[in-house]
Tab-separated table of N, CA and C in Angstrom:
chain	number	residue	atom	x	y	z
A	326	UNK	N	-57.154	-88.877	55.018
A	326	UNK	CA	-57.136	-87.710	55.113
A	326	UNK	C	-58.351	-86.949	55.635
A	327	UNK	N	-57.625	-85.268	55.888
A	327	UNK	CA	-58.036	-84.612	57.114
A	327	UNK	C	-58.850	-83.797	56.273
A	328	UNK	N	-60.336	-83.772	56.986
A	328	UNK	CA	-61.528	-83.152	55.964
A	328	UNK	C	-61.176	-81.871	56.027
A	329	UNK	N	-62.397	-81.403	55.348
A	329	UNK	CA	-62.131	-79.708	55.181
A	329	UNK	C	-62.302	-78.887	56.202
A	330	UNK	N	-63.271	-79.388	56.910
A	330	UNK	CA	-63.619	-78.520	58.074
A	330	UNK	C	-62.618	-78.879	59.529
A	331	UNK	N	-61.532	-79.774	59.482
A	331	UNK	CA	-60.467	-79.565	60.769
A	331	UNK	C	-60.395	-78.464	61.238
A	332	UNK	N	-60.300	-78.330	62.453
A	332	UNK	CA	-59.539	-76.885	62.915
A	332	UNK	C	-58.116	-77.398	63.516
A	333	UNK	N	-57.682	-78.637	63.109
A	333	UNK	CA	-56.041	-78.566	63.238
A	333	UNK	C	-55.318	-77.581	61.967
A	334	UNK	N	-53.428	-77.915	62.089
A	334	UNK	CA	-53.264	-77.086	61.865
A	334	UNK	C	-53.086	-77.928	60.390
A	335	UNK	N	-51.969	-77.004	59.290
A	335	UNK	CA	-51.564	-77.995	58.236
A	335	UNK	C	-52.473	-77.575	57.263
A	336	UNK	N	-51.948	-77.831	55.680
A	336	UNK	CA	-53.114	-77.431	54.905
A	336	UNK	C	-53.790	-77.804	54.415
A	337	UNK	N	-55.227	-77.039	54.322
A	337	UNK	CA	-56.464	-77.562	54.202
A	337	UNK	C	-56.916	-77.575	52.790
A	338	UNK	N	-57.799	-78.515	52.412
A	338	UNK	CA	-58.450	-78.178	50.885
A	338	UNK	C	-56.946	-78.203	49.858
A	339	UNK	N	-57.093	-77.659	49.096
A	339	UNK	CA	-56.159	-77.957	48.014
A	339	UNK	C	-57.218	-79.072	46.445
A	340	UNK	N	-56.220	-79.949	46.071
A	340	UNK	CA	-57.367	-81.031	44.802
A	340	UNK	C	-57.116	-82.283	45.890
A	341	UNK	N	-58.863	-82.188	45.594
A	341	UNK	CA	-58.935	-83.570	46.617
A	341	UNK	C	-58.698	-84.608	45.280
A	342	UNK	N	-58.096	-85.836	45.266
A	342	UNK	CA	-58.279	-87.041	44.305
A	342	UNK	C	-59.472	-88.000	43.788
A	343	UNK	N	-60.663	-87.475	42.970
A	343	UNK	CA	-61.761	-88.478	43.138
A	343	UNK	C	-61.698	-89.889	42.674
A	344	UNK	N	-62.488	-90.491	42.695
A	344	UNK	CA	-62.096	-91.961	43.669
A	344	UNK	C	-62.206	-92.787	41.268
A	345	UNK	N	-62.825	-91.433	40.516
A	345	UNK	CA	-62.586	-92.291	38.691
A	345	UNK	C	-61.125	-92.132	38.850
A	346	UNK	N	-60.260	-91.224	39.175
A	346	UNK	CA	-59.045	-90.808	38.986
A	346	UNK	C	-57.994	-91.859	38.897
A	347	UNK	N	-57.952	-92.987	37.805
A	347	UNK	CA	-56.680	-93.521	38.051
A	347	UNK	C	-56.189	-93.845	36.777
A	348	UNK	N	-55.151	-94.568	37.022
A	348	UNK	CA	-54.111	-93.895	35.834
A	348	UNK	C	-54.511	-95.003	34.308
A	349	UNK	N	-54.515	-93.905	33.285
A	349	UNK	CA	-55.335	-94.865	32.046
A	349	UNK	C	-53.504	-95.686	31.028
A	350	UNK	N	-53.562	-96.833	30.564
A	350	UNK	CA	-52.915	-97.488	29.779
A	350	UNK	C	-52.354	-96.314	28.764
A	351	UNK	N	-50.984	-97.167	28.383
A	351	UNK	CA	-50.914	-95.905	27.117
A	351	UNK	C	-51.699	-96.418	25.899
A	352	UNK	N	-52.138	-97.468	25.857
A	352	UNK	CA	-52.618	-98.258	24.903
A	352	UNK	C	-54.092	-97.806	25.109
A	353	UNK	N	-54.744	-97.134	26.113
A	353	UNK	CA	-55.899	-96.610	26.242
A	353	UNK	C	-56.173	-95.355	25.626
A	354	UNK	N	-54.729	-94.617	26.198
A	354	UNK	CA	-54.572	-93.210	24.834
A	354	UNK	C	-54.629	-93.106	23.878
A	355	UNK	N	-53.368	-94.095	23.457
A	355	UNK	CA	-53.696	-94.025	21.856
A	355	UNK	C	-55.073	-95.006	21.329
A	356	UNK	N	-56.048	-94.997	22.109
A	356	UNK	CA	-56.875	-95.984	21.620
A	356	UNK	C	-56.680	-97.230	20.516
A	357	UNK	N	-55.568	-98.261	21.529
A	357	UNK	CA	-55.362	-99.676	20.795
A	357	UNK	C	-55.555	-100.691	21.708
A	358	UNK	N	-55.851	-101.711	20.828
A	358	UNK	CA	-55.765	-102.548	21.688
A	358	UNK	C	-54.152	-103.289	21.951
A	359	UNK	N	-53.638	-103.454	21.544
A	359	UNK	CA	-52.665	-103.788	21.803
A	359	UNK	C	-51.364	-103.361	22.425
A	360	UNK	N	-50.889	-103.813	23.596
A	360	UNK	CA	-50.138	-103.218	24.663
A	360	UNK	C	-48.911	-102.747	24.495
A	361	UNK	N	-48.822	-100.885	24.430
A	361	UNK	CA	-48.095	-100.482	24.222
A	361	UNK	C	-46.824	-101.323	25.248
A	362	UNK	N	-47.016	-100.673	26.178
A	362	UNK	CA	-46.344	-100.646	27.385
A	362	UNK	C	-45.119	-102.115	27.011
A	363	UNK	N	-45.958	-103.450	27.025
A	363	UNK	CA	-45.148	-104.946	26.668
A	363	UNK	C	-44.307	-104.536	25.274
A	364	UNK	N	-44.586	-103.827	24.615
A	364	UNK	CA	-44.357	-103.468	23.220
A	364	UNK	C	-42.359	-102.898	23.523
A	365	UNK	N	-42.626	-101.628	24.916
A	365	UNK	CA	-41.828	-100.989	24.846
A	365	UNK	C	-40.938	-101.827	25.265
A	366	UNK	N	-41.122	-102.163	25.995
A	366	UNK	CA	-40.400	-103.457	27.542
A	366	UNK	C	-39.556	-104.462	26.525
A	367	UNK	N	-40.190	-104.573	25.511
A	367	UNK	CA	-39.792	-105.916	24.562
A	367	UNK	C	-38.473	-104.874	23.661
A	368	UNK	N	-38.604	-103.984	23.245
A	368	UNK	CA	-37.920	-103.136	22.042
A	368	UNK	C	-36.244	-102.719	23.013
A	369	UNK	N	-36.855	-102.310	24.760
A	369	UNK	CA	-35.888	-102.034	25.429
A	369	UNK	C	-34.466	-103.365	25.485
A	370	UNK	N	-35.961	-104.743	25.967
A	370	UNK	CA	-34.552	-106.090	26.003
A	370	UNK	C	-33.943	-106.733	24.749
A	371	UNK	N	-34.567	-106.292	23.599
A	371	UNK	CA	-34.003	-106.671	22.327
A	371	UNK	C	-33.025	-105.930	21.904
A	372	UNK	N	-32.834	-105.076	22.729
A	372	UNK	CA	-31.237	-104.547	22.550
A	372	UNK	C	-31.418	-103.575	20.942
A	373	UNK	N	-32.142	-103.008	20.554
A	373	UNK	CA	-32.703	-102.751	19.186
A	373	UNK	C	-31.596	-101.361	19.089
A	374	UNK	N	-31.747	-100.464	20.413
A	374	UNK	CA	-31.155	-99.301	20.066
A	374	UNK	C	-30.550	-99.068	21.904
A	375	UNK	N	-29.838	-98.297	21.913
A	375	UNK	CA	-29.663	-97.781	23.654
A	375	UNK	C	-30.934	-96.636	23.933
A	376	UNK	N	-31.530	-95.936	23.463
A	376	UNK	CA	-32.405	-95.527	23.131
A	376	UNK	C	-33.554	-95.259	22.376
A	377	UNK	N	-34.618	-95.266	23.124
A	377	UNK	CA	-35.799	-95.793	22.271
A	377	UNK	C	-37.066	-94.580	22.615
A	378	UNK	N	-37.841	-93.416	21.897
A	378	UNK	CA	-38.722	-92.937	22.123
A	378	UNK	C	-39.690	-93.379	22.413
A	379	UNK	N	-40.079	-92.134	22.687
A	379	UNK	CA	-41.928	-92.749	23.639
A	379	UNK	C	-43.284	-93.383	22.445
A	380	UNK	N	-42.686	-92.291	21.586
A	380	UNK	CA	-44.146	-92.967	20.022
A	380	UNK	C	-43.552	-93.821	19.529
A	381	UNK	N	-41.993	-94.553	19.907
A	381	UNK	CA	-41.998	-95.773	18.745
A	381	UNK	C	-42.423	-97.284	18.577
A	382	UNK	N	-42.539	-97.320	20.240
A	382	UNK	CA	-44.206	-98.309	20.935
A	382	UNK	C	-44.973	-98.737	20.781
A	383	UNK	N	-46.081	-96.818	20.228
A	383	UNK	CA	-46.969	-96.297	20.221
A	383	UNK	C	-47.391	-96.647	18.836
A	384	UNK	N	-46.398	-96.333	17.889
A	384	UNK	CA	-46.024	-96.277	16.036
A	384	UNK	C	-46.525	-98.203	15.916
A	385	UNK	N	-45.140	-98.853	16.675
A	385	UNK	CA	-45.190	-100.045	16.539
A	385	UNK	C	-46.901	-101.008	16.332
A	386	UNK	N	-46.732	-100.775	17.780
A	386	UNK	CA	-48.653	-101.371	18.301
A	386	UNK	C	-49.451	-101.174	17.167
A	387	UNK	N	-49.479	-99.778	16.818
A	387	UNK	CA	-50.800	-99.500	15.593
A	387	UNK	C	-50.248	-100.521	14.574
A	388	UNK	N	-49.688	-100.476	13.579
A	388	UNK	CA	-49.033	-101.152	12.570
A	388	UNK	C	-49.553	-102.755	13.084
A	389	UNK	N	-48.887	-102.947	14.239
A	389	UNK	CA	-49.384	-104.803	14.493
A	389	UNK	C	-51.126	-104.497	14.686
A	390	UNK	N	-51.633	-103.953	14.994
A	390	UNK	CA	-52.755	-103.966	15.310
A	390	UNK	C	-53.689	-103.980	13.878
A	391	UNK	N	-53.062	-103.064	13.018
A	391	UNK	CA	-53.617	-103.387	11.679
A	391	UNK	C	-52.974	-104.532	10.900
A	392	UNK	N	-52.286	-104.606	10.628
A	392	UNK	CA	-52.012	-105.822	10.526
A	392	UNK	C	-52.396	-107.089	10.427
A	393	UNK	N	-53.200	-107.717	12.084
A	393	UNK	CA	-53.475	-108.723	12.755
A	393	UNK	C	-55.133	-108.261	12.136
A	394	UNK	N	-55.271	-106.962	11.824
A	394	UNK	CA	-56.540	-107.513	11.988
A	394	UNK	C	-57.103	-107.216	10.652
A	395	UNK	N	-56.078	-106.642	10.036
A	395	UNK	CA	-56.582	-107.078	8.114
A	395	UNK	C	-56.331	-108.527	7.712
A	396	UNK	N	-55.406	-108.956	8.262
A	396	UNK	CA	-55.661	-110.504	7.956
A	396	UNK	C	-56.393	-111.628	8.463
A	397	UNK	N	-56.738	-111.141	10.157
A	397	UNK	CA	-57.984	-112.158	10.551
A	397	UNK	C	-59.220	-111.587	9.917
A	398	UNK	N	-59.943	-110.170	9.420
A	398	UNK	CA	-60.663	-109.769	8.051
A	398	UNK	C	-60.591	-110.769	6.945
A	399	UNK	N	-59.725	-110.875	6.640
A	399	UNK	CA	-59.617	-111.592	5.240
A	399	UNK	C	-59.446	-113.162	5.167
A	400	UNK	N	-59.067	-113.570	6.834
A	400	UNK	CA	-59.485	-115.065	7.077
A	400	UNK	C	-60.876	-115.890	7.398
A	401	UNK	N	-61.459	-114.189	7.873
A	401	UNK	CA	-62.795	-114.523	8.458
A	401	UNK	C	-63.325	-114.724	7.285
A	402	UNK	N	-63.236	-114.176	6.064
A	402	UNK	CA	-64.549	-114.058	4.684
A	402	UNK	C	-63.928	-115.491	4.458
A	403	UNK	N	-62.812	-115.685	4.284
A	403	UNK	CA	-61.858	-117.310	4.043
A	403	UNK	C	-63.029	-118.580	4.263
A	404	UNK	N	-63.495	-118.421	5.320
A	404	UNK	CA	-63.842	-118.800	6.264
A	404	UNK	C	-65.916	-118.939	6.318
A	405	UNK	N	-65.683	-117.798	5.911
A	405	UNK	CA	-66.827	-117.751	5.709
A	405	UNK	C	-67.812	-118.505	4.163
A	406	UNK	N	-65.971	-118.553	3.648
A	406	UNK	CA	-67.005	-118.999	2.020
A	406	UNK	C	-66.954	-120.418	2.590
A	407	UNK	N	-66.006	-120.673	3.144
A	407	UNK	CA	-66.179	-122.180	3.066
A	407	UNK	C	-67.353	-122.946	4.347
A	408	UNK	N	-67.976	-122.166	4.416
A	408	UNK	CA	-68.625	-122.203	5.213
A	408	UNK	C	-68.379	-122.862	6.870
A	409	UNK	N	-67.840	-122.299	7.336
A	409	UNK	CA	-66.960	-122.454	8.490
A	409	UNK	C	-67.204	-121.175	8.992
A	410	UNK	N	-67.407	-121.398	10.736
A	410	UNK	CA	-67.939	-120.648	12.063
A	410	UNK	C	-66.192	-120.102	12.377
A	411	UNK	N	-65.123	-120.773	12.773
A	411	UNK	CA	-63.995	-120.830	13.004
A	411	UNK	C	-63.078	-120.611	11.587
A	412	UNK	N	-61.975	-120.307	12.079
A	412	UNK	CA	-60.981	-119.895	11.778
A	412	UNK	C	-59.983	-120.559	11.944
A	413	UNK	N	-59.453	-121.191	10.571
A	413	UNK	CA	-58.086	-122.133	10.951
A	413	UNK	C	-56.961	-122.108	10.361
A	414	UNK	N	-56.024	-123.209	10.235
A	414	UNK	CA	-55.071	-122.572	9.542
A	414	UNK	C	-55.216	-123.007	7.642
A	415	UNK	N	-55.808	-123.096	7.748
A	415	UNK	CA	-55.894	-123.371	6.117
A	415	UNK	C	-56.928	-121.633	5.061
A	416	UNK	N	-57.592	-121.049	6.167
A	416	UNK	CA	-58.091	-120.225	6.082
A	416	UNK	C	-57.294	-118.949	5.685
A	417	UNK	N	-56.454	-119.211	7.056
A	417	UNK	CA	-54.888	-117.816	6.803
A	417	UNK	C	-54.225	-117.717	5.781
A	418	UNK	N	-53.779	-119.041	5.392
A	418	UNK	CA	-52.941	-119.148	4.084
A	418	UNK	C	-53.283	-118.558	2.731
A	419	UNK	N	-54.767	-118.902	2.848
A	419	UNK	CA	-55.396	-118.491	1.643
A	419	UNK	C	-55.527	-116.966	1.567
A	420	UNK	N	-56.159	-116.471	2.720
A	420	UNK	CA	-56.187	-114.852	2.316
A	420	UNK	C	-55.195	-114.505	2.540
A	421	UNK	N	-54.340	-115.534	3.003
A	421	UNK	CA	-52.318	-113.578	2.691
A	421	UNK	C	-51.915	-114.671	1.419
A	422	UNK	N	-52.103	-115.896	0.980
A	422	UNK	CA	-51.735	-115.973	-0.135
A	422	UNK	C	-52.574	-115.093	-1.634
A	423	UNK	N	-53.697	-115.061	-1.350
A	423	UNK	CA	-55.130	-114.248	-2.291
A	423	UNK	C	-54.810	-112.824	-2.815
A	424	UNK	N	-53.996	-112.050	-1.289
A	424	UNK	CA	-53.682	-110.623	-1.190
A	424	UNK	C	-52.667	-110.281	-1.507
A	425	UNK	N	-52.889	-109.385	-2.499
A	425	UNK	CA	-51.277	-109.187	-3.137
A	425	UNK	C	-49.779	-108.775	-2.449
A	426	UNK	N	-50.298	-107.891	-1.403
A	426	UNK	CA	-49.600	-107.206	-0.577
A	426	UNK	C	-49.362	-108.058	0.586
A	427	UNK	N	-50.269	-108.773	1.301
A	427	UNK	CA	-49.918	-109.669	1.812
A	427	UNK	C	-48.998	-110.750	2.035
A	428	UNK	N	-48.694	-110.634	0.379
A	428	UNK	CA	-48.428	-112.326	-0.134
A	428	UNK	C	-47.009	-111.860	0.160
A	429	UNK	N	-46.410	-110.961	-0.159
A	429	UNK	CA	-45.258	-110.144	-0.614
A	429	UNK	C	-44.815	-110.151	0.857
A	430	UNK	N	-45.551	-109.457	1.787
A	430	UNK	CA	-44.855	-109.274	2.650
A	430	UNK	C	-44.498	-110.168	3.055
A	431	UNK	N	-45.586	-111.676	3.628
A	431	UNK	CA	-44.886	-113.131	4.046
A	431	UNK	C	-44.810	-114.055	3.273
A	432	UNK	N	-44.131	-113.983	1.877
A	432	UNK	CA	-43.597	-114.990	0.795
A	432	UNK	C	-42.871	-115.670	1.766
A	433	UNK	N	-42.003	-115.071	2.434
A	433	UNK	CA	-40.942	-116.809	2.751
A	433	UNK	C	-41.726	-117.494	4.320
A	434	UNK	N	-42.868	-117.630	5.053
A	434	UNK	CA	-43.373	-117.773	5.836
A	434	UNK	C	-44.649	-119.081	5.182
A	435	UNK	N	-44.037	-120.019	5.834
A	435	UNK	CA	-44.495	-121.230	5.292
A	435	UNK	C	-45.496	-121.044	7.172
A	436	UNK	N	-47.092	-121.706	7.075
A	436	UNK	CA	-48.172	-121.898	8.098
A	436	UNK	C	-48.494	-123.531	7.737
A	437	UNK	N	-48.064	-123.599	9.332
A	437	UNK	CA	-48.389	-125.127	9.047
A	437	UNK	C	-50.009	-125.407	9.306
A	438	UNK	N	-50.016	-126.551	9.069
A	438	UNK	CA	-51.686	-127.170	8.418
A	438	UNK	C	-51.901	-126.168	7.513
A	439	UNK	N	-51.575	-125.387	6.749
A	439	UNK	CA	-52.242	-123.982	5.758
A	439	UNK	C	-52.118	-124.967	4.257
A	440	UNK	N	-51.563	-125.239	3.344
A	440	UNK	CA	-51.824	-126.411	2.564
A	440	UNK	C	-51.406	-125.417	1.671
A	441	UNK	N	-51.936	-125.676	0.112
A	441	UNK	CA	-51.135	-124.519	-0.813
A	441	UNK	C	-52.722	-124.460	-1.293
A	442	UNK	N	-51.736	-123.270	-2.286
A	442	UNK	CA	-53.764	-122.313	-3.308
A	442	UNK	C	-53.771	-123.416	-3.868
A	443	UNK	N	-55.159	-123.481	-4.326
A	443	UNK	CA	-55.393	-124.046	-5.636
A	443	UNK	C	-55.189	-123.447	-6.867
A	444	UNK	N	-54.386	-124.327	-7.954
A	444	UNK	CA	-54.118	-123.761	-9.352
A	444	UNK	C	-53.608	-124.823	-10.288
A	445	UNK	N	-54.577	-124.186	-11.358
A	445	UNK	CA	-54.151	-125.411	-12.023
A	445	UNK	C	-53.566	-124.650	-13.282
A	446	UNK	N	-52.391	-125.150	-13.930
A	446	UNK	CA	-52.205	-124.396	-15.627
A	446	UNK	C	-52.836	-124.209	-16.610
A	447	UNK	N	-53.594	-123.432	-17.528
A	447	UNK	CA	-54.126	-122.917	-18.330
A	447	UNK	C	-54.401	-123.753	-19.287
A	448	UNK	N	-52.646	-124.472	-19.315
A	448	UNK	CA	-52.445	-125.296	-20.258
A	448	UNK	C	-52.803	-126.368	-20.252
A	449	UNK	N	-52.550	-127.228	-18.902
A	449	UNK	CA	-54.139	-128.456	-18.365
A	449	UNK	C	-55.062	-128.206	-18.991
A	450	UNK	N	-55.704	-127.360	-18.785
A	450	UNK	CA	-57.322	-127.190	-18.687
A	450	UNK	C	-57.689	-128.193	-20.385
A	451	UNK	N	-58.426	-128.308	-20.423
A	451	UNK	CA	-59.412	-128.518	-21.848
A	451	UNK	C	-59.041	-128.268	-22.658
A	452	UNK	N	-59.074	-128.100	-24.082
A	452	UNK	CA	-59.102	-126.695	-24.844
A	452	UNK	C	-60.642	-126.736	-25.136
A	453	UNK	N	-60.769	-125.562	-25.833
A	453	UNK	CA	-61.888	-125.228	-26.647
A	453	UNK	C	-62.301	-125.611	-27.457
A	454	UNK	N	-63.269	-126.151	-27.661
A	454	UNK	CA	-63.104	-126.264	-30.124
A	454	UNK	C	-63.530	-124.756	-30.542
A	455	UNK	N	-63.012	-125.102	-31.974
A	455	UNK	CA	-63.724	-123.719	-32.384
A	455	UNK	C	-64.897	-123.661	-32.994
A	456	UNK	N	-65.557	-124.526	-32.882
A	456	UNK	CA	-66.810	-124.643	-33.101
A	456	UNK	C	-67.814	-124.222	-31.964
A	457	UNK	N	-66.823	-124.422	-30.286
A	457	UNK	CA	-68.094	-123.923	-29.718
A	457	UNK	C	-67.950	-122.469	-29.301
A	458	UNK	N	-66.848	-122.434	-29.712
A	458	UNK	CA	-66.247	-120.801	-29.118
A	458	UNK	C	-66.833	-119.876	-29.859
A	459	UNK	N	-67.330	-120.489	-31.298
A	459	UNK	CA	-68.162	-119.239	-32.253
A	459	UNK	C	-69.400	-119.670	-32.349
A	460	UNK	N	-69.922	-120.783	-31.129
A	460	UNK	CA	-71.194	-120.802	-30.868
A	460	UNK	C	-71.705	-119.493	-30.288
A	461	UNK	N	-70.386	-119.179	-28.959
A	461	UNK	CA	-70.876	-118.477	-28.013
A	461	UNK	C	-70.708	-117.133	-28.467
A	462	UNK	N	-70.214	-116.622	-29.181
A	462	UNK	CA	-69.829	-115.171	-30.100
A	462	UNK	C	-71.119	-114.979	-31.042
A	463	UNK	N	-72.263	-115.539	-31.562
A	463	UNK	CA	-73.382	-115.638	-32.125
A	463	UNK	C	-74.570	-115.447	-31.335
A	464	UNK	N	-74.672	-114.487	-31.514
A	464	UNK	CA	-76.127	-113.924	-30.581
A	464	UNK	C	-77.621	-113.819	-31.401
């Protein structure tokens, strides 16, 4: 690149690229962790439609990131409740099935090694006697 003091012919000056000028990824521009470019490429290869807008992969990446963060937060809480530091499939299962909206979204999903949510039908529990219920009402 010619220096600004060169006496040769040609264009001198103009816009000089600094070392900090790097191309920023679309994920960074959108403030996301999920890869926007990879999702765009996968949408194009999946033949979702002939044309895919530039905002579609950003929106999809944001939705996927939100859902995964929500599930991981609930699973982390379930792991902490069980005094564990690692999230295992059981914690994912408990997190998803105890949340009403996630359970509806992932109702047909089977999580391997997830087990079942503990539930005992109230009819099978021992019935309270009337004497105990009367004693509990007295103050």
